[in-house]
XYZ file of C-alpha atoms in Angstrom:
678
model
C -120.473 35.871 -24.613
C -117.587 33.471 -25.956
C -114.970 36.458 -24.780
C -116.147 36.976 -21.326
C -115.767 33.243 -21.265
C -113.378 33.359 -22.018
C -111.301 35.727 -19.410
C -112.946 34.103 -17.088
C -111.523 30.579 -17.694
C -108.303 32.818 -17.392
C -108.782 34.354 -14.477
C -109.940 30.763 -12.557
C -106.338 29.208 -13.794
C -104.377 32.280 -12.754
C -106.380 31.718 -9.138
C -105.996 27.983 -9.507
C -101.953 27.859 -9.776
C -101.628 30.822 -7.121
C -103.764 29.247 -4.304
C -101.461 25.607 -5.210
C -97.994 27.045 -5.000
C -99.063 28.536 -1.747
C -100.321 25.268 -0.762
C -96.766 24.189 -1.829
C -95.119 26.624 0.483
C -96.953 25.684 3.257
C -96.395 22.261 2.726
C -92.843 22.187 2.356
C -92.624 24.516 5.552
C -94.432 21.884 7.056
C -92.287 18.971 5.719
C -88.930 20.657 6.488
C -89.410 20.870 10.698
C -87.465 17.309 10.363
C -90.741 15.878 11.610
C -91.933 13.782 8.867
C -90.487 11.144 5.904
C -88.676 13.028 3.279
C -88.667 11.402 -0.489
C -85.559 11.848 -2.693
C -84.344 10.749 -6.051
C -82.567 8.126 -5.638
C -78.854 9.061 -7.189
C -78.273 5.093 -8.824
C -79.295 4.442 -12.248
C -79.235 0.730 -13.296
C -78.150 -0.320 -16.567
C -81.082 0.737 -17.982
C -80.464 4.264 -17.572
C -77.408 3.979 -18.949
C -77.855 2.761 -21.988
C -81.488 4.474 -22.375
C -81.636 7.482 -20.127
C -84.903 7.836 -21.825
C -86.825 5.458 -20.021
C -89.082 6.434 -17.016
C -87.863 3.270 -15.667
C -84.692 3.363 -15.109
C -85.618 6.590 -12.134
C -87.200 5.754 -8.521
C -87.522 6.907 -5.925
C -86.664 5.977 -2.148
C -87.679 6.390 1.108
C -85.093 8.451 3.305
C -82.868 6.480 5.465
C -84.162 8.967 8.072
C -87.737 7.900 8.096
C -88.916 7.652 11.764
C -86.038 9.537 13.315
C -86.393 12.678 14.329
C -83.109 15.484 15.336
C -83.068 18.414 17.160
C -80.689 20.567 14.040
C -80.361 23.698 16.126
C -78.699 22.386 19.137
C -76.191 20.288 16.625
C -75.734 24.211 15.010
C -75.176 26.514 17.492
C -73.133 24.939 20.482
C -72.769 20.974 19.678
C -74.504 20.096 22.551
C -77.050 17.373 22.832
C -80.766 18.044 23.746
C -82.507 15.944 27.017
C -85.801 16.528 25.807
C -87.450 13.551 24.132
C -88.979 14.091 21.295
C -92.693 13.229 21.568
C -94.255 13.614 17.980
C -91.844 9.931 16.835
C -89.626 8.281 18.413
C -86.006 9.809 17.626
C -82.116 8.589 18.229
C -79.579 10.671 19.793
C -76.871 12.020 18.587
C -73.702 12.222 20.637
C -71.202 14.278 18.732
C -67.472 13.418 21.085
C -64.993 15.763 21.400
C -61.568 15.578 18.959
C -59.447 12.734 20.033
C -56.170 14.146 20.889
C -53.728 14.086 18.797
C -51.501 10.911 17.315
C -48.365 10.628 19.757
C -45.258 11.562 17.512
C -43.069 8.826 15.868
C -40.348 7.830 17.542
C -36.729 9.623 17.005
C -35.068 7.149 14.425
C -31.553 5.653 16.317
C -29.167 5.482 13.162
C -27.393 2.340 14.221
C -25.654 1.816 10.607
C -23.533 3.655 7.729
C -27.444 4.757 6.316
C -29.550 7.062 7.848
C -33.563 6.680 7.879
C -34.400 8.135 4.009
C -31.570 4.689 3.176
C -28.385 7.965 2.940
C -25.024 7.367 3.108
C -23.941 8.960 6.876
C -21.153 7.927 8.870
C -22.929 10.236 12.299
C -24.062 7.075 13.142
C -23.672 5.070 17.021
C -22.709 1.506 17.484
C -24.637 0.947 20.336
C -23.743 1.173 24.472
C -20.652 2.948 25.286
C -18.678 0.585 27.135
C -16.081 2.239 29.121
C -14.271 -0.481 29.548
C -12.581 -1.243 25.600
C -11.385 2.444 25.839
C -7.631 2.663 25.664
C -5.646 4.337 28.465
C -2.860 6.638 25.552
C 0.174 4.520 26.756
C 0.162 6.920 29.840
C -1.204 5.547 32.872
C -4.345 6.983 33.360
C -4.266 9.130 30.937
C -7.923 8.988 29.671
C -10.961 10.596 32.196
C -14.454 10.804 31.947
C -16.316 14.005 32.691
C -19.815 13.430 32.656
C -22.373 16.363 32.681
C -25.958 16.571 31.403
C -26.192 12.993 31.163
C -23.207 12.939 28.401
C -20.055 11.163 29.180
C -17.078 13.467 27.733
C -13.625 12.342 27.053
C -10.265 14.237 28.164
C -6.514 13.431 27.806
C -4.592 14.620 30.221
C -1.941 17.074 29.540
C 2.135 14.874 27.874
C 4.689 14.945 29.883
C 8.549 15.621 28.293
C 10.758 12.870 27.699
C 14.055 13.549 29.563
C 16.289 14.677 27.793
C 18.981 11.700 27.228
C 15.367 11.117 24.480
C 16.330 14.885 22.276
C 17.451 12.579 19.312
C 15.356 9.516 20.231
C 14.378 7.598 17.015
C 12.088 4.128 18.557
C 13.130 1.585 16.360
C 16.423 2.318 15.645
C 17.510 3.747 19.409
C 15.831 0.028 20.836
C 18.878 -1.194 23.116
C 16.984 -4.122 24.767
C 16.443 -5.491 21.609
C 19.164 -5.422 19.932
C 21.313 -6.681 22.417
C 19.109 -9.922 22.086
C 19.972 -10.424 18.225
C 21.638 -13.838 17.460
C 24.423 -11.763 15.147
C 25.198 -8.549 14.084
C 27.396 -9.775 11.020
C 25.333 -8.359 8.638
C 23.988 -4.774 10.134
C 21.450 -6.199 12.104
C 21.324 -3.779 14.468
C 21.014 -1.119 12.009
C 17.716 -1.710 11.142
C 14.012 -1.556 12.899
C 13.915 -3.033 16.143
C 10.636 -1.333 17.069
C 9.215 -1.224 21.157
C 6.554 -3.692 22.810
C 3.316 -1.532 22.765
C 3.311 -1.496 25.479
C 6.631 0.134 25.255
C 6.123 3.018 22.838
C 6.754 6.160 23.373
C 4.646 8.637 26.063
C 5.840 11.578 26.180
C 7.340 14.375 24.165
C 10.298 14.582 23.045
C 12.444 17.921 24.235
C 14.354 19.813 22.115
C 18.199 21.176 23.145
C 18.851 23.219 25.078
C 19.395 27.115 22.677
C 17.220 25.274 20.389
C 15.968 27.802 17.744
C 13.581 28.507 14.579
C 15.871 26.925 11.462
C 17.564 28.410 8.852
C 14.750 28.858 6.119
C 15.829 27.322 2.342
C 17.584 27.973 0.016
C 20.227 29.261 3.254
C 19.924 26.331 5.142
C 21.481 24.230 2.220
C 24.943 25.850 3.070
C 23.984 26.922 7.198
C 22.777 25.755 10.320
C 22.668 26.862 13.511
C 25.088 24.632 15.766
C 22.492 24.507 18.698
C 19.806 22.602 16.916
C 22.010 19.471 16.074
C 24.805 20.009 18.998
C 27.132 17.257 17.007
C 30.285 17.714 16.634
C 32.166 14.556 16.297
C 31.171 14.830 12.359
C 32.775 18.183 11.730
C 36.034 16.563 13.919
C 35.798 13.292 11.569
C 35.174 15.120 8.161
C 36.769 18.487 8.343
C 39.354 17.241 6.238
C 37.672 16.669 3.805
C 34.872 19.676 3.495
C 32.093 18.233 4.344
C 31.112 20.291 7.641
C 32.694 22.583 9.202
C 32.097 24.355 12.345
C 31.917 29.048 12.069
C 31.135 30.255 15.378
C 27.389 29.205 15.805
C 25.951 27.712 13.007
C 27.834 24.330 11.231
C 28.825 25.723 7.385
C 28.399 22.706 4.086
C 31.405 23.605 2.070
C 29.637 21.540 -1.012
C 32.484 18.810 -0.273
C 32.675 15.116 0.196
C 35.274 12.283 0.917
C 35.083 11.415 -3.069
C 34.500 14.767 -4.179
C 36.682 17.319 -1.715
C 36.394 20.041 -5.056
C 33.025 21.077 -4.900
C 29.142 18.893 -4.944
C 29.128 20.885 -8.142
C 32.372 20.051 -9.646
C 31.184 16.144 -9.561
C 27.826 16.644 -10.807
C 29.470 18.638 -13.621
C 32.214 15.155 -14.205
C 29.509 12.497 -14.314
C 26.887 15.032 -16.975
C 30.142 15.262 -19.338
C 30.817 11.647 -18.838
C 27.876 10.051 -19.619
C 25.611 12.940 -21.183
C 22.539 10.669 -21.689
C 22.192 11.234 -17.677
C 20.318 14.221 -18.307
C 19.993 16.101 -14.643
C 16.382 17.124 -14.288
C 15.286 15.278 -17.792
C 15.727 11.739 -18.075
C 16.823 11.415 -14.768
C 14.303 12.699 -11.855
C 14.524 10.762 -9.030
C 18.098 9.452 -7.661
C 19.283 7.723 -4.224
C 22.398 8.188 -2.435
C 23.147 5.253 -0.539
C 25.946 6.256 1.958
C 25.514 10.122 1.820
C 27.109 12.101 4.535
C 25.395 15.186 5.202
C 23.916 14.578 1.447
C 25.806 17.753 -0.638
C 25.147 15.412 -3.218
C 21.525 15.699 -3.078
C 21.820 18.991 -1.857
C 23.155 19.958 -4.698
C 20.810 17.847 -7.443
C 17.364 20.121 -6.494
C 19.289 23.025 -8.617
C 19.029 20.455 -11.213
C 15.440 19.478 -10.910
C 16.435 15.798 -9.643
C 14.926 14.657 -6.380
C 17.834 12.072 -3.933
C 16.643 10.846 -1.535
C 20.305 10.322 0.952
C 20.041 7.284 3.353
C 22.577 6.325 5.210
C 22.647 4.212 9.378
C 23.123 5.845 12.014
C 26.309 4.351 12.829
C 29.738 6.264 14.077
C 28.394 9.608 12.420
C 25.271 9.191 14.046
C 23.617 12.337 13.136
C 24.266 12.609 9.070
C 20.935 12.282 8.272
C 19.295 15.050 10.857
C 21.581 17.323 9.096
C 20.211 16.656 6.023
C 16.997 17.117 6.886
C 17.825 20.285 9.145
C 19.486 21.825 6.281
C 15.920 21.217 3.776
C 17.253 18.134 1.950
C 14.985 14.703 1.412
C 16.444 12.324 4.097
C 15.737 9.084 5.674
C 17.520 6.801 8.337
C 17.832 3.391 6.434
C 20.445 0.360 5.753
C 20.815 -1.673 3.224
C 21.593 -4.921 5.851
C 19.099 -7.926 5.440
C 15.924 -6.436 4.438
C 14.722 -5.116 1.515
C 14.516 -0.714 1.275
C 11.267 0.565 1.363
C 11.075 1.803 -1.868
C 9.113 -0.080 -4.753
C 10.855 -2.279 -8.001
C 11.863 0.189 -10.907
C 11.575 3.517 -8.250
C 15.034 5.468 -8.690
C 16.778 7.145 -12.076
C 20.425 6.950 -10.547
C 21.555 5.057 -7.178
C 24.893 6.385 -6.683
C 27.656 5.637 -3.989
C 30.622 7.532 -3.305
C 32.530 5.697 -0.905
C 29.593 4.316 1.042
C 31.865 1.762 2.930
C 29.435 -1.539 1.511
C 31.175 -4.543 0.383
C 28.950 -5.052 -2.414
C 30.035 -8.454 -3.678
C 29.406 -10.234 -0.620
C 26.963 -12.682 0.176
C 26.166 -13.624 -4.276
C 25.946 -10.364 -4.561
C 22.849 -9.514 -2.434
C 22.890 -5.936 -1.790
C 23.635 -5.147 -4.900
C 20.816 -7.474 -6.179
C 18.761 -4.932 -4.172
C 19.782 -1.927 -5.997
C 18.920 -4.116 -8.795
C 15.480 -4.342 -7.512
C 15.384 -0.449 -6.708
C 17.133 0.720 -9.847
C 14.496 1.625 -12.982
C 15.117 -0.315 -16.425
C 17.783 1.739 -17.937
C 19.016 2.860 -15.299
C 22.260 3.887 -13.940
C 25.010 3.002 -11.063
C 27.602 5.292 -10.078
C 30.505 4.212 -7.886
C 32.954 6.588 -6.932
C 35.123 4.072 -4.644
C 38.636 3.312 -4.222
C 38.646 -0.039 -6.360
C 37.482 2.208 -9.566
C 40.968 3.811 -9.557
C 43.772 2.416 -7.447
C 46.246 -0.484 -8.309
C 46.881 -2.961 -4.493
C 46.350 -6.059 -4.636
C 43.616 -6.158 -2.826
C 41.466 -3.284 -4.373
C 41.865 -4.414 -7.436
C 40.530 -8.023 -6.139
C 37.181 -5.553 -4.499
C 37.097 -4.096 -8.506
C 37.024 -7.706 -10.331
C 34.689 -9.163 -8.417
C 32.868 -5.597 -8.262
C 32.904 -6.133 -12.642
C 32.188 -10.456 -12.915
C 28.919 -9.401 -10.540
C 27.968 -6.572 -12.280
C 28.384 -8.489 -15.490
C 26.325 -11.980 -14.462
C 23.908 -8.853 -13.823
C 23.543 -8.203 -16.939
C 24.457 -4.725 -16.601
C 26.208 -2.707 -18.911
C 30.131 -0.355 -17.459
C 28.869 2.160 -20.058
C 31.906 4.654 -18.554
C 35.262 4.523 -16.467
C 37.129 7.639 -15.670
C 39.155 8.272 -12.965
C 37.634 7.363 -9.904
C 34.211 6.598 -10.960
C 32.468 3.813 -13.046
C 28.767 3.793 -13.877
C 26.670 1.084 -15.324
C 23.586 0.677 -16.930
C 20.400 -1.381 -16.257
C 19.321 -3.460 -18.978
C 15.210 -2.606 -20.664
C 14.194 -5.128 -20.062
C 15.059 -9.742 -19.891
C 16.225 -10.275 -22.696
C 19.740 -10.998 -21.786
C 18.261 -12.109 -18.639
C 17.126 -15.199 -20.190
C 20.019 -15.808 -23.051
C 23.155 -16.746 -20.156
C 24.202 -20.160 -19.343
C 22.023 -22.516 -18.017
C 23.298 -22.098 -14.236
C 24.880 -18.817 -13.930
C 24.411 -17.284 -10.545
C 22.098 -15.430 -9.380
C 19.368 -16.578 -10.946
C 16.064 -14.686 -11.660
C 13.620 -14.651 -9.149
C 10.365 -16.069 -9.338
C 7.860 -15.215 -11.510
C 5.216 -15.087 -8.207
C 8.111 -12.983 -6.204
C 6.448 -9.350 -6.015
C 9.093 -6.799 -6.413
C 7.173 -3.578 -4.977
C 6.340 -6.147 -1.413
C 9.025 -3.996 0.869
C 7.319 -3.807 4.637
C 9.270 -6.476 5.947
C 10.911 -8.309 3.644
C 13.819 -10.003 3.857
C 16.549 -9.415 0.746
C 16.688 -11.558 -1.213
C 19.578 -13.375 -3.487
C 18.134 -13.344 -6.904
C 17.596 -11.215 -10.188
C 14.090 -9.115 -10.129
C 12.372 -9.662 -13.945
C 10.930 -7.094 -15.675
C 7.438 -6.626 -16.375
C 7.104 -7.925 -19.987
C 4.300 -5.386 -20.572
C 6.957 -2.640 -20.265
C 6.273 -1.209 -17.447
C 8.941 1.511 -15.439
C 11.162 1.446 -18.739
C 7.762 3.749 -20.489
C 7.914 6.515 -18.918
C 8.026 10.521 -19.905
C 10.646 13.033 -19.488
C 10.368 15.350 -16.454
C 8.090 17.530 -16.115
C 5.554 15.956 -18.080
C 6.013 12.431 -15.981
C 4.059 15.042 -12.784
C 0.978 15.218 -14.435
C 0.540 11.700 -17.111
C -0.920 8.830 -15.792
C 1.909 5.864 -15.883
C 1.311 2.439 -17.539
C 2.731 1.064 -14.172
C -1.241 2.837 -12.931
C -2.563 -0.869 -14.396
C -0.605 -2.900 -11.998
C -3.007 -1.103 -8.730
C -5.425 -3.135 -7.296
C -8.366 -0.749 -7.063
C -11.362 -2.155 -5.427
C -14.123 1.058 -8.286
C -15.515 1.170 -11.000
C -13.449 3.833 -12.649
C -10.967 3.973 -14.695
C -7.563 4.111 -12.422
C -7.019 7.057 -14.738
C -9.617 8.145 -13.525
C -9.125 7.997 -10.460
C -5.990 9.748 -10.919
C -7.067 12.434 -13.142
C -9.702 13.688 -10.345
C -7.247 12.894 -7.412
C -4.858 15.452 -9.431
C -7.786 18.098 -9.998
C -8.602 17.892 -6.374
C -5.572 18.678 -4.711
C -5.128 20.879 -7.067
C -7.370 22.614 -6.412
C -6.895 22.518 -2.467
C -3.775 23.187 -2.117
C -4.622 26.811 -4.399
C -6.958 27.257 -2.489
C -4.287 27.035 1.103
C -1.996 29.154 -1.118
C -4.537 32.043 -1.002
C -6.813 31.612 1.998
C -4.145 30.399 4.484
C -1.083 32.107 2.815
C 0.980 28.997 2.710
C 3.754 30.576 0.960
C 4.186 32.701 3.822
C 5.126 30.122 5.644
C 8.440 28.952 4.382
C 7.389 25.247 3.992
C 10.552 23.041 3.314
C 10.644 19.425 4.626
C 6.392 18.152 4.273
C 5.503 14.617 5.018
C 1.749 13.329 3.748
C 0.935 10.563 5.412
C -1.132 8.781 3.495
C -0.257 9.536 0.082
C -2.623 7.834 -2.535
C -1.224 8.399 -6.076
C 0.678 11.240 -5.223
C -1.663 14.063 -5.849
C -1.109 16.318 -2.425
C 2.494 16.633 -3.584
C 2.237 17.127 -7.482
C -0.158 19.730 -6.122
C 1.799 21.211 -3.751
C 4.791 21.369 -6.624
C 1.892 22.695 -9.701
C 1.611 25.940 -6.891
C 5.200 26.388 -7.122
C 5.752 26.120 -3.129
C 9.191 25.871 -2.803
C 9.557 22.289 -0.943
C 9.679 18.702 -1.622
C 7.302 15.907 -0.451
C 7.734 12.346 1.338
C 4.764 9.925 0.230
C 4.432 7.140 3.066
C 2.251 4.805 1.488
C 0.412 3.016 5.117
C 0.409 -0.681 4.261
C -3.086 -1.301 5.760
C -4.097 0.943 1.726
C -3.435 -0.760 -1.413
C 0.697 -0.320 -2.925
C 0.379 2.870 -5.105
C 4.634 3.860 -4.893
C 5.302 2.520 -7.922
C 2.728 5.353 -9.332
C 4.107 7.664 -7.021
C 7.954 7.737 -8.037
C 7.033 6.997 -11.997
C 5.522 10.602 -11.642
C 8.931 12.032 -10.243
C 7.582 12.183 -6.798
C 9.325 10.456 -3.493
C 8.074 8.015 -1.200
C 8.107 5.025 1.198
C 6.484 2.110 3.037
C 5.339 2.860 5.872
C 2.606 1.510 9.472
C 1.804 4.073 11.218
C 0.903 2.206 13.697
C 4.744 2.114 14.357
C 6.686 5.068 14.914
C 8.655 6.404 11.441
C 12.967 6.439 11.066
C 13.790 9.554 11.635
C 15.525 12.162 14.141
C 13.062 14.678 15.557
C 12.082 17.888 14.945
C 12.949 17.119 11.057
C 9.620 18.663 9.434
C 7.770 21.403 8.856
C 4.669 20.075 7.952
C 2.587 17.580 7.876
C -0.669 16.071 6.429
C -2.947 13.304 7.050
C -6.309 12.834 4.383
C -8.400 10.639 5.926
C -5.078 8.556 7.691
C -6.893 8.406 11.412
C -10.333 6.982 10.369
C -8.514 4.349 8.566
C -5.686 3.531 11.195
C -8.396 4.531 14.685
C -9.361 -0.190 13.545
C -5.273 -1.401 14.009
C -3.260 1.533 16.643
C -4.385 4.030 18.903
C -5.202 7.052 17.890
C -2.483 9.395 20.467
C 0.219 6.396 19.746
C 0.560 7.719 15.422
C -0.159 12.123 17.036
C 2.632 11.681 19.551
C 4.586 10.298 16.706
C 3.779 12.810 14.923
C 4.889 15.716 17.391
C 8.459 13.895 17.660
C 8.982 14.229 14.159
C 7.656 18.014 13.833
C 9.586 20.600 14.054
C 8.748 23.691 17.086
C 6.680 26.153 14.761
C 5.513 23.254 12.493
C 2.108 22.627 11.088
C -0.097 19.706 11.253
C -3.205 19.079 8.590
C -5.665 16.592 9.253
C -8.091 15.719 7.260
C -11.198 13.713 8.329
C -14.246 12.074 9.920
C -16.103 15.199 11.544
C -16.999 11.344 14.537
C -13.154 11.828 15.804
C -12.209 14.561 15.590
C -13.031 15.641 19.100
C -10.860 13.023 20.235
C -7.811 14.392 17.913
C -7.954 17.455 18.783
C -7.660 16.159 22.878
C -4.924 14.872 21.825
C -3.268 17.777 20.572
C -4.178 20.195 23.270
C -2.799 17.173 25.690
C 0.541 17.929 23.376
C 0.766 21.165 24.051
C -0.451 21.933 20.192
C -2.895 25.664 19.137
C -5.149 23.394 17.780
C -8.319 24.329 15.125
C -11.283 22.706 13.681
C -12.207 23.676 10.454
C -15.007 23.378 7.968
C -13.821 22.041 4.684
C -14.515 24.115 1.131
C -17.805 21.687 1.520
C -19.049 23.450 4.124
C -20.292 23.007 7.913
C -22.685 19.799 7.002
C -19.831 17.610 5.190
C -18.648 14.866 6.865
C -15.154 15.907 7.153
C -13.814 18.643 8.922
C -10.012 20.079 8.984
C -7.826 20.154 11.816
C -4.973 22.266 12.135
C -2.603 21.900 14.925
C 0.825 24.944 15.498
C 3.336 22.916 17.427
C 5.021 25.361 20.318
C 8.666 25.399 21.707
C 8.477 23.420 24.827
C 11.078 23.016 27.333
C 11.345 21.254 30.830
């Protein structure tokens, strides 16, 4: 009985559990229709539940927020449409699902109005505002600039430049300004041989033509001894100096036997004599950079080149006006210049040796002001070589000139180290001790301590002795060739706006140009171009010229330092290189067709603020030989304009990427000049 009772209880429990399960099933189905209230456990917990999770009071139930609301879930699930049929059971709230909103408009394009882009990165591709055609220069030739409009974009084209009259084939703008020379109050000190540049609206506005019969120049080293007559068709110098072994006419060529007025037996023998007189001169080691004043056809400098000496030959455009043209046609460093009333455009202590052979200069006039300019240019411990009649002729007037010269050089503290035959050699002191020990009132006086001896652009000559730097700058350079890459002490005197040290800048520039020129030699075969006369139009520390030497290119480079930048000329000369100060808003003092290669790095983007770019380009065309090349490395922003000007001058122009790639801010424009004829 007892077991039956237990079995009956178990069965009852199972049946009850089953019925309860069925009831809950139907209960849940009924409540899932969405028409009744749902009860949830609240997910929130009070502080009691956090501290005592087992506390039953920490858990409670809450009413669903959808209480008394009715939804048609099928319409929401199927096609997101709202049912129009109202619910009959309980009040309901309709849910209206709107179509997705349209995407937001794109942000306005960033207009670059400064040197920073939208990411705060330095960028030179920016706008300066609306273009105003009223402020565009007309290139100086009537209506040379024309505007083309297409696709809403304004483009500028430069009309083709015409040829100048044939009478201008040797035209040097600042030295052939007859109108300005005629207005000079005095010419007794040689003022007419100095620079008198045309006014801006009267500058060069055409292409200087070559002489008829012009031929590709004879290449170096053969050009040292002969050039084509048709390239410099002027026979007067040969007629006047034929008996002095300077220059001869032989059929269709000029020939240069190597002689001079004072060394008719040849420059080589003359140089041997100087070296024998004073072995300390040590051509090619101690003496690396020289100046030849009144150079003739520059045979003195031409023959020093084989002894590793760079000589800048200078002479005025006087009655023998083509001396410098002959020198440059030969491939010898030369410039048209005269010591008259202004300083030459080279820094103090530039030359280890200055030479004058029958240069027709009265060194003792006006309290020795001309020799004082030589003193400024001469390096501490450097040599002045004078070969002239007063040295050796025993005539009353000439002996008086010699005495005046000895007296003046003594007061300048120069030491007459050697006098032999027709040559006298003086040496400049190494420091100021001699100057300071002179008797009070001795003339000429020392210059004011605040006078800058390296300030040379249109600076008057001064009748005073240039002081030497107390630090010994200029006197303590190394010998050639190590001085080419050694940062000189005068580097510290250059005012440079930089956080880097000057030596780091110097070394970085040297490395940069050595790599660039190496790539030019490999990619563009520069050694096959037979470059000889080269100009770096914005030279910096002379890294480009040094790289040309390091890459064994048989040429010489004239390093031009623009007046708009830092005066780095002292460093250039201390490296054993040649340089000159110049303002590219004015013409350069050289004959037409005298350079094989013109190199300009960043020049136009700097100078466009001061002068018209076509002015500089026309000057480049004037001094570039037919067949010569220009390499312009500059900002992308001005390349189109430079390209148009180059084409208008008849150049074959190509724009190339730099080694940084197509997205770099700089590009390279190469221009090949063709032979144009009237």
